Amino acid sequence: LAGLGTVGGGVAELLEENRDWIRRRTGRDVVIKAVADRDESKRARVEAMGAELVDDIQKLIHDPDIDVVVELIGGTGAARELIVGALEAGKHVVTANKALLAEHGSEIFPLAAAKGLHLGFEASVAGGVPLLQSVKETLAANRVHRLLGILNGTANFILSEMTDKGMPFDQALKLAQEKGFAEADPTLDIEGMDTAHKLVLLIQLAFGQYLPLSDLPVRGISGVDPTDIGYAREFGYQIKLIAEARDLGGQIEAGVFPALVSGQYLLASVRGSFNAVRLEGNAGPIMLHGHGAGDLPTASAVLGDLIAISRGAAPNNLGFVDVDLPRAVQQPPELTVSRQYLRLLVPDRPGMLRDLGAAMADNEVSLAQIIQKGEPTNDRMVHIVALTHESTAKDIQGALDQLRAEDLLGGEPIWYRIL
Amino acid sequence: LAGLGTVGGGVAELLEENRDWIRRRTGRDVVIKAVADRDESKRARVEAMGAELVDDIQKLIHDPDIDVVVELIGGTGAARELIVGALEAGKHVVTANKALLAEHGSEIFPLAAAKGLHLGFEASVAGGVPLLQSVKETLAANRVHRLLGILNGTANFILSEMTDKGMPFDQALKLAQEKGFAEADPTLDIEGMDTAHKLVLLIQLAFGQYLPLSDLPVRGISGVDPTDIGYAREFGYQIKLIAEARDLGGQIEAGVFPALVSGQYLLASVRGSFNAVRLEGNAGPIMLHGHGAGDLPTASAVLGDLIAISRGAAPNNLGFVDVDLPRAVQQPPELTVSRQYLRLLVPDRPGMLRDLGAAMADNEVSLAQIIQKGEPTNDRMVHIVALTHESTAKDIQGALDQLRAEDLLGGEPIWYRIL
């Protein structure tokens, strides 16, 4: 076990608490032989588990009594060295490290396959939710044509607080940090990159294609204004940080973005720090919901992989016989078709709605609803909220450019997709 | 493939449509060698799939080219003969037959184990929802202490229609039959026995214990009155047909019953013919949601099992090394503790609420809310709706008996648990 932090501690705790249960499940004991952690103060705790504390991950790699290395260090430095070293030494690996697998999976998955070893990563996406094995195995006969996920509990907690209490972003973030849902540096969570890491992995498992992280359009939630959350709610929507991917047959459409989610989706009801994923395939829509982070939910996933290994299951890391997945052809993001929510600052004068409608129509954007919101500003500008029918981002951009050119647009337009 | 009805047709269709995809998943072709069906009119269709139509299931059992028998006949007669025969002949079995496994599992599971064969039954509970493998594998380290399920789409469709449209039961059942959600004889679905079959299986997989079907208290939905659905909704609840089981540590509490489900549970939002299961264990609450029946959802689960077999996975039928699961000790159902909804017909006279409250208090039942509903009847009786704090069924029965003895109760009391 490399790293005895929150998740590592959860793994040790659950293994101890459910030792007899796990023996009933596998016929074996899963034993922590050694813990690599640089924090000497953890020695007593490690020794109380009957394990040895080591300060160098190389000792895990080279210990012949160790069958499986559980990597819970995080990051892409020492963790990468550990995983590659362990696989090269013939040890199975279990990890929760989505960043590493999203960025260096094309090195690590083929290595595990070449060695015939398990690279278990159930814990890396949606924590305790039984998602990855379901996609790779139970649902393996399905062609999933679309997946939608709320994959970051920190972002969802912040948006839930903003929605329920009308809190501004900064205050909700501070609360998330106080409650331990957000890290001191929350950038990966709130700017969408953590969600993007997970989406890169899900696209591989569900679509059997590889889309590099760098190709993925990613927009976070730090710019979300409670005003839009409120307006969205009036129309029956919740703003959620969404990972979406569609297999269009030949092209993949994928991205991470805050969106207005219709109350008709169960996803709109995902509260607080929960995660959820909706998979649309031959079996119809399936939703899986649960804790995406935290000590025991993540430990549950790590132990699920350890149990598979100790049962002697054959490795099925990516869910395909050939691990060299074809590179996805991405649809240009500006061609994504979606309904859209726009909040625009426009001059408060007669004929304004007509002119706005004309600019939209000139660009093939059809409006479903348009409503003036709030009072005019001092310089006689007013906010308009418009919901469009299905449009491409390109056409919306065209309409906005035209409005700007006609001097009908003040400030920066606010713009969300509607799901 | 035994039985080319709705599900069998779905299996053939999905296998054909996703043949290349399944080959990518397994490295093999899954081929239907023969179809046993007595309907001679299906010959052309069977031959078009490249398979042979046979009229006798014995031919499947004894064909040396067949590795796996997929049993989709249903029932507990020929299906049992087929499954036992196939296992004895050394063939893996995949089935969607919950009734057979709930009633004769104690014969069939040990036989499969003794032969080292797969007995795949993912399709038997919650259809396309990846539930059974998740419980047996991904979540295997969890001690699930409670599970709650909506496991019958017919019953859920009927209750949804009654809720949304205020329809009486008979009319909603007729609509379900017209839409193909309910069979001509809907008894198994609406009286809760289908749900009970599934619960018997889930208790084994999640708790590692065996509770015989005959021990399970089962109450269906044919007596549900739209009046109570309406009142429940006023209090923020939906009436759902629920399968519940708790592992109390030493004793199991389990049953199938219509209950008032709080809007705080996602289960309350399960609409129409969908199924959902909530599992509460070390990883926190997990909810899995999707189609529990229908051709392709069920076929997806059947093919998930076939893919596991063709990948050469080791059998893991019940999820425990020892298939001889200990017999559960059941908590006497009258000791189940729950909040309760009561609708009582009582005399419309001064002091009535005081006397009612006294009878409840005498029996340790504490009332949370009590409201008079509707107008008095001709004989000066009136309906009272009471919501209790946590009480045992035994104490509620005591209070009702006392009310009856004091001549304070007319008609049959209406009574639901609140979740």
mmCIF file of C-alpha atoms in Angstrom, chain A residues 154 157-158 161 169-187 189-190:
data_model
loop_
_atom_site.group_PDB
_atom_site.id
_atom_site.type_symbol
_atom_site.label_atom_id
_atom_site.label_comp_id
_atom_site.label_asym_id
_atom_site.label_seq_id
_atom_site.Cartn_x
_atom_site.Cartn_y
_atom_site.Cartn_z
ATOM 1 C CA THR A 154 -16.608 19.082 -4.928
ATOM 2 C CA PHE A 157 -21.402 20.312 -3.667
ATOM 3 C CA ILE A 158 -20.552 23.913 -4.553
ATOM 4 C CA GLU A 161 -25.023 25.081 -2.105
ATOM 5 C CA PHE A 169 -19.353 30.821 -5.778
ATOM 6 C CA ASP A 170 -16.556 32.014 -3.468
ATOM 7 C CA GLN A 171 -18.599 31.455 -0.337
ATOM 8 C CA ALA A 172 -19.718 27.979 -1.449
ATOM 9 C CA LEU A 173 -16.113 27.065 -2.239
ATOM 10 C CA LYS A 174 -15.018 28.212 1.213
ATOM 11 C CA LEU A 175 -17.739 26.093 2.798
ATOM 12 C CA ALA A 176 -16.647 23.086 0.722
ATOM 13 C CA GLN A 177 -13.101 23.590 1.975
ATOM 14 C CA GLU A 178 -14.260 23.842 5.592
ATOM 15 C CA LYS A 179 -16.251 20.626 5.228
ATOM 16 C CA GLY A 180 -13.294 18.808 3.693
ATOM 17 C CA PHE A 181 -14.966 18.421 0.288
ATOM 18 C CA ALA A 182 -12.493 20.741 -1.441
ATOM 19 C CA GLU A 183 -8.738 20.821 -1.231
ATOM 20 C CA ALA A 184 -6.674 23.890 -0.336
ATOM 21 C CA ASP A 185 -5.920 24.211 -4.044
ATOM 22 C CA PRO A 186 -9.272 23.318 -5.614
ATOM 23 C CA THR A 187 -8.242 24.093 -9.197
ATOM 24 C CA ASP A 189 -11.987 20.137 -9.183
ATOM 25 C CA ILE A 190 -13.557 23.501 -9.961
#
